[in-house]
XYZ file of C-alpha atoms in Angstrom:
519
model
C 185.016 160.919 127.756
C 187.721 158.737 126.307
C 187.514 157.338 122.790
C 187.474 153.785 124.216
C 184.372 154.571 126.271
C 182.578 156.063 123.233
C 183.353 153.023 121.127
C 182.153 150.742 123.921
C 178.846 152.608 124.262
C 178.315 152.608 120.486
C 178.951 148.885 120.379
C 176.417 148.246 123.113
C 173.782 150.352 121.311
C 174.359 148.667 117.947
C 174.347 145.242 119.542
C 171.137 145.999 121.332
C 169.521 147.127 118.126
C 170.655 143.964 116.357
C 169.313 141.792 119.142
C 166.042 143.726 119.054
C 165.751 143.251 115.291
C 166.426 139.554 115.631
C 163.785 139.221 118.315
C 161.248 141.224 116.249
C 162.012 139.070 113.225
C 161.576 135.916 115.288
C 158.265 137.219 116.637
C 157.072 137.935 113.084
C 158.013 134.416 111.996
C 156.124 132.921 114.936
C 153.057 135.114 114.396
C 153.055 134.369 110.688
C 153.205 130.610 111.242
C 150.376 130.793 113.816
C 148.238 132.918 111.510
C 148.706 130.594 108.517
C 147.881 127.565 110.656
C 144.762 129.266 112.038
C 143.674 130.297 108.551
C 144.008 126.712 107.290
C 142.101 125.428 110.327
C 139.231 127.873 109.766
C 138.969 126.912 106.091
C 138.879 123.224 107.073
C 136.070 124.107 109.498
C 134.205 125.818 106.653
C 134.428 122.614 104.600
C 133.323 120.548 107.599
C 130.234 122.722 108.172
C 129.278 122.377 104.514
C 129.711 118.596 104.449
C 126.188 117.120 104.443
C 124.552 120.551 104.399
C 122.264 119.338 101.578
C 120.253 117.248 104.062
C 119.897 120.052 106.647
C 116.486 121.646 107.116
C 117.858 125.139 107.799
C 120.830 127.390 107.051
C 122.530 126.941 110.426
C 125.628 125.115 109.152
C 126.010 127.513 106.217
C 125.842 130.456 108.618
C 128.552 128.800 110.720
C 130.695 128.410 107.582
C 130.184 132.118 106.834
C 131.230 132.942 110.394
C 134.475 131.002 109.876
C 134.942 132.872 106.580
C 134.738 136.181 108.459
C 137.398 134.937 110.857
C 139.585 133.961 107.899
C 139.187 137.464 106.459
C 140.307 138.992 109.786
C 143.273 136.616 110.051
C 144.359 137.407 106.484
C 144.323 141.124 107.368
C 146.566 140.438 110.352
C 148.832 138.242 108.244
C 149.295 141.136 105.815
C 151.123 143.071 108.559
C 153.683 140.324 109.206
C 153.897 138.591 105.814
C 157.465 139.723 105.158
C 158.973 137.901 102.172
C 157.336 134.554 102.989
C 155.945 133.248 99.661
C 153.000 131.333 101.197
C 151.983 134.313 103.331
C 152.166 136.651 100.350
C 150.141 134.206 98.244
C 147.437 134.040 100.946
C 147.291 137.819 101.358
C 147.116 138.265 97.577
C 144.490 135.606 96.714
C 142.369 134.704 99.746
C 140.349 137.968 99.879
C 139.144 137.204 96.348
C 138.271 133.620 97.340
C 136.344 134.926 100.347
C 134.415 137.403 98.197
C 133.494 134.586 95.829
C 132.411 132.344 98.696
C 130.265 135.050 100.298
C 128.537 135.761 96.974
C 127.886 132.082 96.172
C 126.717 131.356 99.744
C 123.854 133.843 99.386
C 122.466 131.761 96.537
C 123.069 128.465 98.345
C 121.146 129.898 101.294
C 118.233 130.780 99.012
C 118.322 127.232 97.597
C 117.970 125.914 101.140
C 114.937 128.183 101.678
C 113.319 126.633 98.584
C 114.615 123.061 98.745
C 111.879 121.457 100.853
C 108.842 123.441 99.640
C 107.725 120.567 97.384
C 108.560 117.845 99.900
C 105.466 115.809 100.775
C 103.241 117.754 98.373
C 102.783 114.795 96.001
C 101.714 112.642 98.974
C 99.125 115.267 99.927
C 97.829 115.251 96.345
C 97.564 111.470 96.421
C 95.627 111.688 99.684
C 93.208 114.281 98.256
C 92.879 112.250 95.075
C 91.997 109.130 97.097
C 89.398 111.160 99.014
C 87.834 112.408 95.786
C 87.836 108.897 94.305
C 85.993 107.622 97.376
C 83.241 110.210 96.876
C 83.003 109.389 93.156
C 82.685 105.696 93.938
C 80.042 106.348 96.575
C 77.732 108.269 94.235
C 78.299 106.191 91.097
C 77.548 103.071 93.124
C 74.222 104.518 94.438
C 72.648 106.305 91.464
C 69.095 106.115 92.850
C 70.182 108.161 95.856
C 72.608 110.400 94.009
C 70.558 113.527 93.278
C 72.913 115.534 95.447
C 75.912 114.199 93.502
C 75.383 116.759 90.733
C 76.113 119.507 93.246
C 78.363 117.805 95.781
C 80.837 116.252 93.343
C 81.494 119.409 91.267
C 81.698 121.525 94.423
C 84.220 119.210 96.017
C 86.212 119.039 92.791
C 86.155 122.851 92.470
C 87.404 123.192 96.036
C 90.339 120.898 95.295
C 90.824 122.668 91.960
C 91.175 126.084 93.600
C 93.548 124.760 96.258
C 95.804 122.917 93.860
C 95.748 125.488 91.063
C 97.112 128.058 93.502
C 99.570 125.595 95.040
C 100.904 124.494 91.648
C 101.303 128.112 90.529
C 103.309 128.866 93.661
C 105.494 125.787 93.187
C 106.042 126.678 89.536
C 107.376 130.047 90.638
C 109.493 128.290 93.283
C 110.918 126.064 90.552
C 111.776 129.100 88.433
C 113.433 130.766 91.440
C 115.341 127.580 92.258
C 116.699 127.304 88.703
C 117.816 130.937 88.821
C 119.722 130.693 92.095
C 121.190 127.293 91.187
C 123.014 128.930 88.288
C 124.854 131.264 90.667
C 125.356 128.830 93.579
C 128.803 127.802 92.399
C 132.139 128.040 94.120
C 135.259 126.622 92.512
C 138.659 127.292 94.035
C 141.074 124.379 94.132
C 144.072 126.024 95.806
C 145.195 124.795 99.235
C 142.393 123.950 101.680
C 139.878 125.737 99.484
C 139.474 122.612 97.342
C 137.628 120.952 100.242
C 135.314 123.929 100.599
C 134.692 123.951 96.857
C 133.989 120.225 96.720
C 131.564 120.273 99.669
C 129.837 123.427 98.410
C 129.253 122.108 94.896
C 128.233 118.647 96.142
C 125.641 120.331 98.373
C 124.274 122.405 95.490
C 124.066 119.348 93.213
C 122.289 117.162 95.780
C 119.901 119.943 96.790
C 119.022 120.449 93.130
C 118.360 116.710 92.685
C 116.171 116.687 95.813
C 114.088 119.618 94.588
C 113.742 118.268 91.032
C 112.606 114.836 92.237
C 109.966 116.281 94.582
C 108.770 118.860 92.069
C 108.575 116.266 89.264
C 106.456 114.042 91.500
C 104.075 116.967 91.971
C 103.762 117.869 88.284
C 103.463 114.295 87.024
C 101.228 112.818 89.712
C 97.718 113.458 90.959
C 98.170 117.213 91.521
C 97.491 118.369 87.923
C 94.300 116.257 87.791
C 93.052 117.818 91.020
C 93.838 121.279 89.636
C 91.342 120.599 86.822
C 88.558 121.000 89.366
C 85.173 119.866 88.024
C 86.925 118.871 84.781
C 88.780 116.137 86.668
C 88.440 113.107 84.340
C 86.967 110.818 86.979
C 84.451 113.417 88.186
C 83.472 114.136 84.590
C 83.087 110.454 83.852
C 81.211 109.743 87.069
C 78.648 112.496 86.445
C 78.170 111.352 82.856
C 77.595 107.841 84.143
C 74.968 109.102 86.585
C 73.180 111.107 83.864
C 72.939 108.040 81.673
C 71.391 105.979 84.438
C 67.600 105.801 84.438
C 65.068 103.849 86.443
C 63.718 102.281 83.272
C 67.032 100.607 82.404
C 67.542 99.276 85.908
C 64.927 96.592 85.722
C 65.983 94.803 82.548
C 68.499 91.957 82.451
C 69.431 92.773 78.873
C 70.388 96.339 79.717
C 72.176 95.140 82.826
C 74.366 92.773 80.825
C 75.044 95.447 78.211
C 76.166 97.812 80.952
C 78.269 95.079 82.509
C 79.945 94.239 79.203
C 80.772 97.925 78.627
C 82.247 98.046 82.127
C 84.167 94.831 81.444
C 85.817 96.355 78.386
C 87.129 99.149 80.603
C 88.370 96.573 83.110
C 90.292 94.851 80.331
C 91.789 98.195 79.323
C 92.910 98.721 82.903
C 94.604 95.320 82.828
C 96.324 96.265 79.566
C 97.684 99.388 81.263
C 99.301 97.332 84.001
C 100.936 94.928 81.535
C 102.334 97.718 79.330
C 103.700 99.681 82.249
C 105.393 96.629 83.718
C 107.117 96.162 80.361
C 108.127 99.847 80.367
C 109.449 99.514 83.908
C 111.524 96.472 82.970
C 112.958 98.322 79.962
C 114.066 101.207 82.192
C 115.691 98.853 84.711
C 117.603 97.130 81.905
C 118.722 100.319 80.136
C 119.035 103.326 82.481
C 122.303 104.642 83.873
C 123.160 104.151 87.533
C 122.609 107.781 88.542
C 119.327 108.245 86.670
C 117.889 104.816 87.517
C 115.788 105.812 90.521
C 114.321 108.902 88.846
C 113.464 106.971 85.650
C 111.852 104.126 87.602
C 109.861 106.659 89.627
C 108.674 108.370 86.450
C 107.288 105.139 84.950
C 105.845 103.808 88.224
C 104.094 107.083 89.046
C 102.676 107.325 85.521
C 101.445 103.764 85.890
C 99.743 104.622 89.172
C 98.277 107.794 87.683
C 96.677 105.973 84.755
C 95.074 103.406 87.007
C 94.071 105.898 89.671
C 92.222 108.089 87.172
C 89.777 105.225 86.524
C 89.863 103.487 89.884
C 87.056 105.263 91.754
C 84.622 105.262 88.845
C 85.233 101.599 88.053
C 84.588 100.560 91.647
C 81.523 102.796 91.867
C 80.141 101.292 88.684
C 80.812 97.799 90.017
C 78.860 98.593 93.191
C 75.965 99.893 91.144
C 75.948 96.923 88.726
C 76.046 94.425 91.591
C 73.187 96.219 93.309
C 71.121 96.021 90.132
C 72.045 92.384 89.521
C 70.944 91.327 93.004
C 67.598 93.123 92.814
C 64.899 90.584 93.688
C 63.081 91.195 90.399
C 65.912 89.901 88.218
C 68.353 88.123 90.537
C 67.173 84.661 89.433
C 68.218 85.151 85.817
C 71.399 83.479 84.565
C 72.640 86.770 83.106
C 72.272 88.490 86.473
C 74.200 85.733 88.210
C 77.011 85.974 85.633
C 77.167 89.717 86.203
C 77.544 89.222 89.963
C 80.302 86.611 89.427
C 82.156 88.889 87.021
C 81.823 91.914 89.284
C 83.160 90.068 92.311
C 86.084 88.560 90.383
C 87.093 91.920 88.951
C 86.726 93.703 92.266
C 89.318 91.319 93.655
C 91.565 92.405 90.795
C 91.055 96.051 91.727
C 91.881 95.355 95.353
C 95.157 93.798 94.182
C 95.958 97.016 92.330
C 95.599 98.973 95.566
C 98.468 97.039 97.184
C 101.078 97.712 94.528
C 100.219 99.481 91.272
C 98.399 102.412 92.875
C 101.428 103.175 95.061
C 103.572 104.234 92.117
C 107.232 104.658 93.087
C 106.329 103.661 96.671
C 105.399 100.178 95.442
C 107.244 97.967 97.979
C 108.347 95.479 95.321
C 109.906 98.215 93.201
C 111.582 99.810 96.235
C 112.961 96.391 97.197
C 114.489 95.991 93.724
C 116.187 99.408 93.876
C 117.480 98.752 97.402
C 118.785 95.365 96.244
C 120.916 97.145 93.620
C 122.324 99.538 96.218
C 123.101 96.674 98.599
C 124.899 94.603 95.968
C 126.969 97.662 95.035
C 127.856 98.346 98.691
C 128.672 94.677 99.427
C 131.019 94.390 96.457
C 132.683 97.669 97.300
C 133.205 96.574 100.898
C 134.612 93.162 99.983
C 137.065 94.541 97.412
C 138.250 97.693 99.168
C 138.192 96.838 102.848
C 141.162 96.967 105.175
C 144.594 97.473 103.659
C 143.644 96.315 100.159
C 142.594 99.744 98.925
C 140.173 102.629 99.212
C 136.431 102.869 98.636
C 134.977 106.163 97.353
C 138.411 107.366 96.255
C 137.952 111.087 95.582
C 139.908 113.012 92.958
C 139.052 116.699 92.641
C 138.166 118.416 89.388
C 141.680 119.904 89.361
C 143.026 116.565 88.136
C 139.989 114.737 86.828
C 136.995 115.566 84.664
C 133.850 113.592 85.445
C 132.082 113.677 82.067
C 129.259 111.474 83.318
C 128.353 113.956 86.078
C 129.691 117.288 84.851
C 130.693 119.710 87.583
C 131.307 116.961 90.151
C 134.582 115.639 91.476
C 135.650 112.169 90.399
C 134.864 109.501 92.979
C 136.075 105.990 92.143
C 134.138 103.114 93.669
C 137.409 101.405 94.532
C 141.149 101.914 94.082
C 143.186 98.803 94.863
C 146.751 99.384 96.040
C 149.815 97.165 96.043
C 152.836 97.025 93.787
C 150.497 98.781 91.345
C 147.209 100.642 91.594
C 143.963 99.754 89.840
C 140.696 101.693 89.537
C 137.515 99.613 89.730
C 134.009 100.830 88.952
C 130.986 98.816 90.078
C 127.910 99.015 87.854
C 124.610 97.207 87.260
C 124.388 95.209 84.051
C 122.384 97.809 82.159
C 123.172 99.375 78.817
C 123.709 102.976 79.941
C 125.289 102.151 83.319
C 128.017 100.011 81.741
C 128.721 102.774 79.211
C 128.967 105.287 82.068
C 131.267 102.970 83.989
C 133.631 102.620 81.049
C 133.975 106.394 80.702
C 134.347 106.951 84.449
C 137.020 104.358 85.150
C 139.192 105.729 82.317
C 138.762 109.303 83.583
C 139.541 108.259 87.164
C 142.663 106.389 86.099
C 143.906 109.486 84.243
C 142.951 111.655 87.219
C 145.007 109.496 89.586
C 148.048 109.841 87.327
C 147.496 113.595 87.000
C 147.296 114.035 90.762
C 150.546 112.106 91.239
C 152.289 114.204 88.594
C 151.017 117.485 90.030
C 151.391 116.957 93.763
C 152.246 113.457 94.900
C 152.845 114.643 98.472
C 149.176 115.617 98.911
C 148.107 112.354 97.228
C 150.168 110.255 99.642
C 149.005 112.343 102.580
C 145.352 111.698 101.839
C 145.768 108.099 100.620
C 148.985 106.710 102.195
C 148.635 103.216 100.662
C 148.992 104.669 97.167
C 152.688 105.144 97.986
C 153.038 101.346 97.550
C 152.283 101.801 93.836
C 155.246 104.144 93.329
C 158.337 102.793 91.547
C 161.788 104.205 92.305
C 160.221 107.375 93.678
C 159.603 108.595 90.128
C 156.638 106.753 88.636
C 153.179 105.685 89.768
C 152.377 102.245 88.362
C 148.687 102.161 87.459
C 147.128 99.073 85.829
C 144.279 99.267 83.295
C 140.970 99.762 85.142
C 138.256 97.125 85.587
C 134.483 97.307 85.355
C 132.832 95.058 87.946
C 129.307 94.175 86.768
C 126.428 92.787 88.792
C 123.114 91.487 87.464
C 120.201 93.870 87.905
C 117.988 93.723 84.800
C 114.815 91.818 85.808
C 113.550 89.025 83.592
C 109.933 89.007 82.421
C 108.770 86.928 85.386
C 110.381 89.245 87.941
C 108.973 92.346 86.219
C 105.514 90.820 86.331
C 105.976 90.498 90.081
C 106.250 94.284 90.520
C 102.473 94.172 90.814
C 99.999 91.463 91.672
C 98.884 89.343 88.762
C 95.677 90.886 87.475
C 93.693 87.973 86.101
C 91.880 88.064 82.794
C 88.318 89.256 83.495
C 85.582 86.609 83.059
C 83.832 86.334 79.717
C 81.020 88.682 78.767
C 77.654 87.985 80.331
C 74.967 86.783 77.897
C 72.608 89.594 76.917
C 69.469 87.450 76.878
C 69.494 87.026 80.624
C 68.312 83.446 80.282
């Protein structure tokens, strides 16, 4: 074979190898790009599944997010084989397995939170229903003492039955609360690199909202009618009703003087009940004029439910006593006396007062007038936000992750400005009710959000402009983001004395004491 032929063959072989290497390299580049894109897509899907998970009744969406996480883990393994010298690919292969391990670990605790989240939901309403049932029985017997021999067995037995049920239920819920607090501590996932910031934000928002849901429902259980029912026969209204029945005798029934004494003692309790309503309305007004925006609803609920609890604990006995007093006052033997007539007038007037309490005060946080006030605040906030930030004028609910912004008012949460106006400059606006704590919160938040916006621009303006394109209008000479001092937009919320009084029906001053002479 000639030397020219050998050289020609060698050249063909080398050329073929070079072409093969180039093709292999091109294939690796293509595979790597596809794998990175698929990884990013799966992580976005994880964030999407977690968005709104707090309101789900089961773990379905979380399980879907975990399924996407498994796919990401597989894709990262495949990327490892073709990563080459690509810096992004190497960064993913190096860090993402650790992120996935952290997500899997935290998800187990979030799943357990979901198992516990709704266990107290509706329990307070069931307690209120059982309490109303018990109050009805108390009223029935206290109002018919001559026929109430069986009350000394029936009332304690019924109270014991409720006591057993609710003692066990409260013990179980207490353990649930302890379990919830334990898992909440570990249900945290914080990774702000790449698409993981969305997963982190959704995950931690879910955990925070689920915790708030549980705490609100569990607080309603522990501060409402449930603990009274758990007392069993020591329930204050059962105790009081039985004592009232023991003190009743046939000999006292027939005298006008004793009747008026009993009425006047009852009237003093009616006045005390009226005092409760006035004090609690004042307390409710103070909360609405002082509380922060995020704690407002819980604080209002606390006062309103306490208000309802105080009234409810006396409601059945007071009505039962009124039935009994009216029955005595209308007895044919004494009905013609002036004192008896005054007792009947007073009883009927006060019973109307009690019926007014049923419509509003006894409903606690479900009082329609209180709910309307809270919804009014939310609507004003939403209307102002919509009018200021609609269209091309800016962005409502402008989100800045914890990478760039620290939300001191709600530690652990991302920063979320009510409004960011955009133009030749940007401006952060916070909308708050005119209450002491809310305005203080707003001042701290708008300063933090303004700093966060600047930090985001300085760190990664490309991602800022990608998510919020109009912010680009605030940039000067491609080097500086012009941000004006923030504004606090305040709306009136604090009720005046007249409005606060309207949270319940006006409970009139009870009529004057009946004369004891009966003449």
